[in-house]
Amino acid sequence: AHHAKTSQPVAIKLMKHSGKFEPDALAVFSREADLLKHLRHPRIVQAIEFGVAKDGLYLVMEWIDAVDILSELDKKPKNKKERAAAWLGVRTLEALQYSHEQGIVHRDVKPSNILGYIHGKKLQIKLADFGLAKRFADASHTDLTAIGQFRGTLAYTAPEQFSDSKRVGPVSDLYAVGVCVYRVLAGVLPVRANSLQEFAAWIRAGSPIDVQRLNGTASAEMQTFLKRALAPDSNVRFQSAAEMGKALAKFT
């Protein structure tokens, strides 16, 4: 759409509802959306307005003429994969460091929420969908039974988020960044489960990610980085986006 006053191109996101708006839900939506409006960072898609319409709650955001970030990075030759993966991770972590400082955890970091776009003939990214829909959705993952849903969301979900999605903090976002880095390097996701049940079994077992699969694509140093970034125990992982970004910047 275009903003009526400024003619600025915008994207409008609608939130589904069950036919009526609960007062508490409206209050929470307004508070959370107002927080998003004040997230102003070059690596974050800007929220502009929010409100209520007959079709549901809505959020107006800046329009990004996006390109598929994974498709762009998958074109890189094998000897440049490590740098490409680090490039994506560092920029995503810049956005997360800022949002975490504002007290906002994304909770759904994955490539489809990392919007690539061309600016000055160079590829750039902005992180989108800062948890608003997630906070109004069912917190449980038990209804995500389709393999497509599994690959799109659960594969980027930190173990602690899967077992208790209400106990989620910044470190869970950082795990998802680690999965994004792995995906760019390997071309596949690190957890190769074929169903929600298999994924749940992997979570319960506390199994670590096998980073040695990346031999020939990632250096020993990058494998060490990923082993920490994707550790099942959240206490072993990087504890801040700034710390993780500093470690990852060495590969760019």
mmCIF file of C-alpha atoms in Angstrom:
data_model
loop_
_atom_site.group_PDB
_atom_site.id
_atom_site.type_symbol
_atom_site.label_atom_id
_atom_site.label_comp_id
_atom_site.label_asym_id
_atom_site.label_seq_id
_atom_site.Cartn_x
_atom_site.Cartn_y
_atom_site.Cartn_z
ATOM 1 C CA ALA A 1 0.000 0.000 0.000
ATOM 2 C CA HIS A 2 0.944 3.672 0.013
ATOM 3 C CA HIS A 3 0.661 5.952 3.018
ATOM 4 C CA ALA A 4 -2.192 8.408 2.394
ATOM 5 C CA LYS A 5 -0.304 11.425 3.741
ATOM 6 C CA THR A 6 3.258 10.793 2.621
ATOM 7 C CA SER A 7 2.766 8.438 -0.377
ATOM 8 C CA GLN A 8 5.471 6.291 1.211
ATOM 9 C CA PRO A 9 5.244 2.650 0.084
ATOM 10 C CA VAL A 10 4.374 0.470 3.082
ATOM 11 C CA ALA A 11 3.594 -3.116 4.000
ATOM 12 C CA ILE A 12 0.505 -3.859 6.090
ATOM 13 C CA LYS A 13 0.508 -6.868 8.371
ATOM 14 C CA LEU A 14 -2.830 -8.135 9.676
ATOM 15 C CA MET A 15 -3.203 -10.190 12.837
ATOM 16 C CA LYS A 16 -5.846 -12.900 12.782
ATOM 17 C CA HIS A 17 -8.518 -12.916 15.445
ATOM 18 C CA SER A 18 -11.392 -15.161 16.516
ATOM 19 C CA GLY A 19 -14.191 -12.701 15.814
ATOM 20 C CA LYS A 20 -13.921 -10.363 18.765
ATOM 21 C CA PHE A 21 -11.137 -8.507 20.507
ATOM 22 C CA GLU A 22 -10.513 -9.217 24.158
ATOM 23 C CA PRO A 23 -9.715 -6.005 26.091
ATOM 24 C CA ASP A 24 -6.547 -7.498 27.573
ATOM 25 C CA ALA A 25 -5.347 -8.609 24.137
ATOM 26 C CA LEU A 26 -5.894 -5.125 22.746
ATOM 27 C CA ALA A 27 -3.971 -3.572 25.619
ATOM 28 C CA VAL A 28 -1.061 -5.961 25.130
ATOM 29 C CA PHE A 29 -1.096 -5.425 21.363
ATOM 30 C CA SER A 30 -1.013 -1.654 21.774
ATOM 31 C CA ARG A 31 1.828 -1.788 24.264
ATOM 32 C CA GLU A 32 3.928 -4.186 22.187
ATOM 33 C CA ALA A 33 3.248 -2.404 18.903
ATOM 34 C CA ASP A 34 4.195 0.915 20.472
ATOM 35 C CA LEU A 35 7.516 -0.629 21.516
ATOM 36 C CA LEU A 36 8.107 -1.762 17.953
ATOM 37 C CA LYS A 37 7.418 1.733 16.636
ATOM 38 C CA HIS A 38 10.337 2.967 18.698
ATOM 39 C CA LEU A 39 12.786 0.353 17.408
ATOM 40 C CA ARG A 40 14.851 2.508 15.096
ATOM 41 C CA HIS A 41 17.910 0.823 13.698
ATOM 42 C CA PRO A 42 19.249 0.508 10.136
ATOM 43 C CA ARG A 43 19.156 -3.298 10.429
ATOM 44 C CA ILE A 44 15.500 -3.426 11.545
ATOM 45 C CA VAL A 45 12.367 -2.979 9.445
ATOM 46 C CA GLN A 46 10.660 0.153 10.760
ATOM 47 C CA ALA A 47 7.149 -0.087 12.195
ATOM 48 C CA ILE A 48 5.135 3.038 11.339
ATOM 49 C CA GLU A 49 1.582 2.731 12.678
ATOM 50 C CA PHE A 50 -0.715 0.219 14.344
ATOM 51 C CA GLY A 51 -4.406 -0.013 15.036
ATOM 52 C CA VAL A 52 -7.630 -2.002 14.841
ATOM 53 C CA ALA A 53 -9.742 -2.572 11.728
ATOM 54 C CA LYS A 54 -12.718 -4.812 11.005
ATOM 55 C CA ASP A 55 -10.345 -7.407 9.572
ATOM 56 C CA GLY A 56 -8.241 -7.487 12.707
ATOM 57 C CA LEU A 57 -5.262 -5.859 14.352
ATOM 58 C CA TYR A 58 -2.856 -4.332 11.879
ATOM 59 C CA LEU A 59 0.686 -3.083 11.771
ATOM 60 C CA VAL A 60 2.024 -0.738 9.067
ATOM 61 C CA MET A 61 5.708 -1.179 8.291
ATOM 62 C CA GLU A 62 8.232 0.213 5.848
ATOM 63 C CA TRP A 63 8.229 -1.524 2.489
ATOM 64 C CA ILE A 64 11.357 -3.483 1.584
ATOM 65 C CA ASP A 65 11.855 -4.535 -2.031
ATOM 66 C CA ALA A 66 13.232 -7.809 -0.768
ATOM 67 C CA VAL A 67 15.318 -10.467 -2.441
ATOM 68 C CA ASP A 68 15.640 -14.033 -1.143
ATOM 69 C CA ILE A 69 18.681 -13.803 1.101
ATOM 70 C CA LEU A 70 19.379 -17.538 1.085
ATOM 71 C CA SER A 71 19.194 -17.717 -2.699
ATOM 72 C CA GLU A 72 21.663 -14.860 -2.961
ATOM 73 C CA LEU A 73 24.121 -16.385 -0.512
ATOM 74 C CA ASP A 74 23.726 -19.887 -1.933
ATOM 75 C CA LYS A 75 25.218 -18.553 -5.171
ATOM 76 C CA LYS A 76 28.537 -17.935 -3.449
ATOM 77 C CA PRO A 77 31.343 -20.374 -4.358
ATOM 78 C CA LYS A 78 32.388 -22.888 -1.741
ATOM 79 C CA ASN A 79 35.534 -20.989 -0.805
ATOM 80 C CA LYS A 80 33.456 -17.906 0.041
ATOM 81 C CA LYS A 81 30.682 -19.603 2.001
ATOM 82 C CA GLU A 82 32.310 -18.964 5.361
ATOM 83 C CA ARG A 83 32.615 -15.266 4.729
ATOM 84 C CA ALA A 84 29.041 -15.092 3.409
ATOM 85 C CA ALA A 85 27.679 -16.897 6.465
ATOM 86 C CA ALA A 86 29.602 -14.592 8.800
ATOM 87 C CA TRP A 87 28.416 -11.541 6.848
ATOM 88 C CA LEU A 88 24.791 -12.536 7.413
ATOM 89 C CA GLY A 89 25.307 -13.413 11.051
ATOM 90 C CA VAL A 90 27.164 -10.238 11.989
ATOM 91 C CA ARG A 91 24.490 -7.984 10.491
ATOM 92 C CA THR A 92 21.645 -9.922 12.070
ATOM 93 C CA LEU A 93 23.396 -9.721 15.426
ATOM 94 C CA GLU A 94 23.699 -5.933 15.076
ATOM 95 C CA ALA A 95 19.908 -5.772 14.915
ATOM 96 C CA LEU A 96 19.493 -8.171 17.818
ATOM 97 C CA GLN A 97 22.006 -6.369 20.030
ATOM 98 C CA TYR A 98 19.983 -3.183 19.643
ATOM 99 C CA SER A 99 16.624 -4.886 20.222
ATOM 100 C CA HIS A 100 17.892 -6.779 23.248
ATOM 101 C CA GLU A 101 19.130 -3.505 24.709
ATOM 102 C CA GLN A 102 15.557 -2.250 24.357
ATOM 103 C CA GLY A 103 14.265 -5.307 26.195
ATOM 104 C CA ILE A 104 12.767 -6.973 23.130
ATOM 105 C CA VAL A 105 13.493 -10.586 22.198
ATOM 106 C CA HIS A 106 12.674 -11.527 18.615
ATOM 107 C CA ARG A 107 11.875 -15.238 19.216
ATOM 108 C CA ASP A 108 11.537 -16.078 15.524
ATOM 109 C CA VAL A 109 14.884 -15.386 13.844
ATOM 110 C CA LYS A 110 15.092 -17.314 10.566
ATOM 111 C CA PRO A 111 16.028 -16.496 6.958
ATOM 112 C CA SER A 112 12.464 -15.655 5.923
ATOM 113 C CA ASN A 113 12.510 -12.891 8.562
ATOM 114 C CA ILE A 114 15.881 -11.571 7.382
ATOM 115 C CA LEU A 115 14.987 -9.413 4.395
ATOM 116 C CA GLY A 116 17.701 -8.955 1.806
ATOM 117 C CA TYR A 117 17.632 -5.900 -0.428
ATOM 118 C CA ILE A 118 19.936 -4.049 -2.782
ATOM 119 C CA HIS A 119 21.190 -0.609 -1.770
ATOM 120 C CA GLY A 120 23.902 1.155 -3.722
ATOM 121 C CA LYS A 121 24.448 -2.019 -5.747
ATOM 122 C CA LYS A 122 25.288 -3.888 -2.542
ATOM 123 C CA LEU A 123 23.309 -6.554 -0.725
ATOM 124 C CA GLN A 124 22.000 -5.427 2.665
ATOM 125 C CA ILE A 125 19.658 -6.929 5.256
ATOM 126 C CA LYS A 126 16.972 -5.840 7.670
ATOM 127 C CA LEU A 127 15.461 -8.024 10.378
ATOM 128 C CA ALA A 128 11.668 -8.150 10.277
ATOM 129 C CA ASP A 129 8.732 -9.504 12.316
ATOM 130 C CA PHE A 130 9.919 -8.639 15.795
ATOM 131 C CA GLY A 131 7.895 -11.068 17.801
ATOM 132 C CA LEU A 132 4.546 -9.288 17.521
ATOM 133 C CA ALA A 133 2.663 -12.126 15.864
ATOM 134 C CA LYS A 134 4.487 -14.613 18.065
ATOM 135 C CA ARG A 135 3.290 -12.916 21.219
ATOM 136 C CA PHE A 136 -0.315 -13.180 20.109
ATOM 137 C CA ALA A 137 -0.019 -16.761 18.850
ATOM 138 C CA ASP A 138 -0.264 -19.988 20.787
ATOM 139 C CA ALA A 139 3.012 -20.247 22.669
ATOM 140 C CA SER A 140 3.119 -23.997 22.182
ATOM 141 C CA HIS A 141 4.663 -25.686 19.148
ATOM 142 C CA THR A 142 2.525 -28.818 19.517
ATOM 143 C CA ASP A 143 0.351 -27.973 16.508
ATOM 144 C CA LEU A 144 3.318 -27.709 14.133
ATOM 145 C CA THR A 145 3.077 -31.195 12.721
ATOM 146 C CA ALA A 146 3.635 -30.582 9.021
ATOM 147 C CA ILE A 147 7.185 -31.079 7.799
ATOM 148 C CA GLY A 148 7.063 -27.727 5.995
ATOM 149 C CA GLN A 149 6.247 -25.955 9.235
ATOM 150 C CA PHE A 150 8.960 -27.901 11.003
ATOM 151 C CA ARG A 151 11.628 -26.888 8.533
ATOM 152 C CA GLY A 152 10.480 -23.288 8.454
ATOM 153 C CA THR A 153 10.282 -22.606 12.183
ATOM 154 C CA LEU A 154 11.313 -25.361 14.561
ATOM 155 C CA ALA A 155 14.695 -25.935 12.962
ATOM 156 C CA TYR A 156 15.705 -22.447 14.154
ATOM 157 C CA THR A 157 14.188 -22.901 17.603
ATOM 158 C CA ALA A 158 16.525 -23.163 20.581
ATOM 159 C CA PRO A 159 15.999 -26.309 22.685
ATOM 160 C CA GLU A 160 14.807 -24.360 25.712
ATOM 161 C CA GLN A 161 12.296 -22.473 23.556
ATOM 162 C CA PHE A 162 10.825 -25.716 22.246
ATOM 163 C CA SER A 163 10.406 -27.238 25.692
ATOM 164 C CA ASP A 164 9.153 -24.041 27.356
ATOM 165 C CA SER A 165 8.589 -21.233 24.868
ATOM 166 C CA LYS A 166 7.690 -18.784 27.634
ATOM 167 C CA ARG A 167 11.209 -19.134 29.064
ATOM 168 C CA VAL A 168 12.931 -17.366 26.205
ATOM 169 C CA GLY A 169 15.615 -14.719 26.380
ATOM 170 C CA PRO A 170 18.253 -13.139 24.156
ATOM 171 C CA VAL A 171 20.380 -16.304 24.139
ATOM 172 C CA SER A 172 17.577 -18.122 22.308
ATOM 173 C CA ASP A 173 17.764 -15.544 19.511
ATOM 174 C CA LEU A 174 21.509 -16.122 19.293
ATOM 175 C CA TYR A 175 20.994 -19.853 18.818
ATOM 176 C CA ALA A 176 18.796 -19.079 15.805
ATOM 177 C CA VAL A 177 21.553 -16.928 14.320
ATOM 178 C CA GLY A 178 23.878 -19.891 14.711
ATOM 179 C CA VAL A 179 21.448 -22.042 12.732
ATOM 180 C CA CYS A 180 21.332 -19.368 10.000
ATOM 181 C CA VAL A 181 25.141 -19.386 9.789
ATOM 182 C CA TYR A 182 25.166 -23.185 9.586
ATOM 183 C CA ARG A 183 22.482 -23.161 6.880
ATOM 184 C CA VAL A 184 24.472 -20.785 4.653
ATOM 185 C CA LEU A 185 27.603 -22.874 5.098
ATOM 186 C CA ALA A 186 26.046 -26.290 4.554
ATOM 187 C CA GLY A 187 23.066 -25.560 2.330
ATOM 188 C CA VAL A 188 20.980 -27.694 4.714
ATOM 189 C CA LEU A 189 19.727 -27.357 8.262
ATOM 190 C CA PRO A 190 21.766 -28.809 11.132
ATOM 191 C CA VAL A 191 18.994 -30.958 12.609
ATOM 192 C CA ARG A 192 17.908 -33.581 10.100
ATOM 193 C CA ALA A 193 14.648 -34.791 11.609
ATOM 194 C CA ASN A 194 11.750 -35.807 9.369
ATOM 195 C CA SER A 195 8.935 -35.096 11.806
ATOM 196 C CA LEU A 196 8.026 -33.097 14.864
ATOM 197 C CA GLN A 197 8.327 -36.286 16.912
ATOM 198 C CA GLU A 198 11.904 -36.889 15.745
ATOM 199 C CA PHE A 199 12.789 -33.287 16.533
ATOM 200 C CA ALA A 200 11.257 -33.604 20.015
ATOM 201 C CA ALA A 201 13.263 -36.771 20.611
ATOM 202 C CA TRP A 202 16.450 -34.939 19.623
ATOM 203 C CA ILE A 203 15.604 -32.145 22.068
ATOM 204 C CA ARG A 204 14.980 -34.591 24.922
ATOM 205 C CA ALA A 205 18.246 -36.391 24.216
ATOM 206 C CA GLY A 206 20.199 -33.135 24.487
ATOM 207 C CA SER A 207 22.204 -34.093 21.425
ATOM 208 C CA PRO A 208 24.794 -31.592 20.150
ATOM 209 C CA ILE A 209 24.945 -30.425 16.542
ATOM 210 C CA ASP A 210 27.486 -32.369 14.479
ATOM 211 C CA VAL A 211 29.611 -29.515 13.124
ATOM 212 C CA GLN A 212 32.097 -31.948 11.584
ATOM 213 C CA ARG A 213 29.643 -32.299 8.713
ATOM 214 C CA LEU A 214 31.048 -28.955 7.619
ATOM 215 C CA ASN A 215 34.535 -30.334 6.961
ATOM 216 C CA GLY A 216 35.734 -28.938 3.646
ATOM 217 C CA THR A 217 33.339 -25.990 3.840
ATOM 218 C CA ALA A 218 34.091 -24.430 7.216
ATOM 219 C CA SER A 219 37.427 -23.975 8.934
ATOM 220 C CA ALA A 220 38.196 -25.592 12.274
ATOM 221 C CA GLU A 221 37.782 -22.163 13.872
ATOM 222 C CA MET A 222 34.304 -21.747 12.387
ATOM 223 C CA GLN A 223 33.343 -25.215 13.565
ATOM 224 C CA THR A 224 34.473 -24.283 17.070
ATOM 225 C CA PHE A 225 32.374 -21.115 16.852
ATOM 226 C CA LEU A 226 29.286 -23.090 15.776
ATOM 227 C CA LYS A 227 29.794 -25.734 18.434
ATOM 228 C CA ARG A 228 29.420 -23.016 21.032
ATOM 229 C CA ALA A 229 26.688 -21.081 19.201
ATOM 230 C CA LEU A 230 24.544 -24.221 18.853
ATOM 231 C CA ALA A 231 25.228 -25.818 22.231
ATOM 232 C CA PRO A 232 22.120 -27.504 23.702
ATOM 233 C CA ASP A 233 22.903 -25.884 27.064
ATOM 234 C CA SER A 234 22.097 -22.181 26.815
ATOM 235 C CA ASN A 235 24.713 -21.396 29.471
ATOM 236 C CA VAL A 236 27.468 -22.644 27.158
ATOM 237 C CA ARG A 237 26.444 -20.382 24.280
ATOM 238 C CA PHE A 238 27.403 -16.770 23.662
ATOM 239 C CA GLN A 239 25.547 -14.659 26.207
ATOM 240 C CA SER A 240 25.121 -11.475 24.179
ATOM 241 C CA ALA A 241 24.768 -10.489 20.541
ATOM 242 C CA ALA A 242 27.781 -8.203 20.919
ATOM 243 C CA GLU A 243 29.968 -11.065 22.161
ATOM 244 C CA MET A 244 28.794 -13.388 19.403
ATOM 245 C CA GLY A 245 29.128 -10.710 16.746
ATOM 246 C CA LYS A 246 32.709 -9.971 17.783
ATOM 247 C CA ALA A 247 33.612 -13.664 17.518
ATOM 248 C CA LEU A 248 31.895 -13.994 14.132
ATOM 249 C CA ALA A 249 33.382 -10.809 12.681
ATOM 250 C CA LYS A 250 36.770 -12.539 12.530
ATOM 251 C CA PHE A 251 35.476 -14.572 9.578
ATOM 252 C CA THR A 252 34.280 -11.656 7.451
#
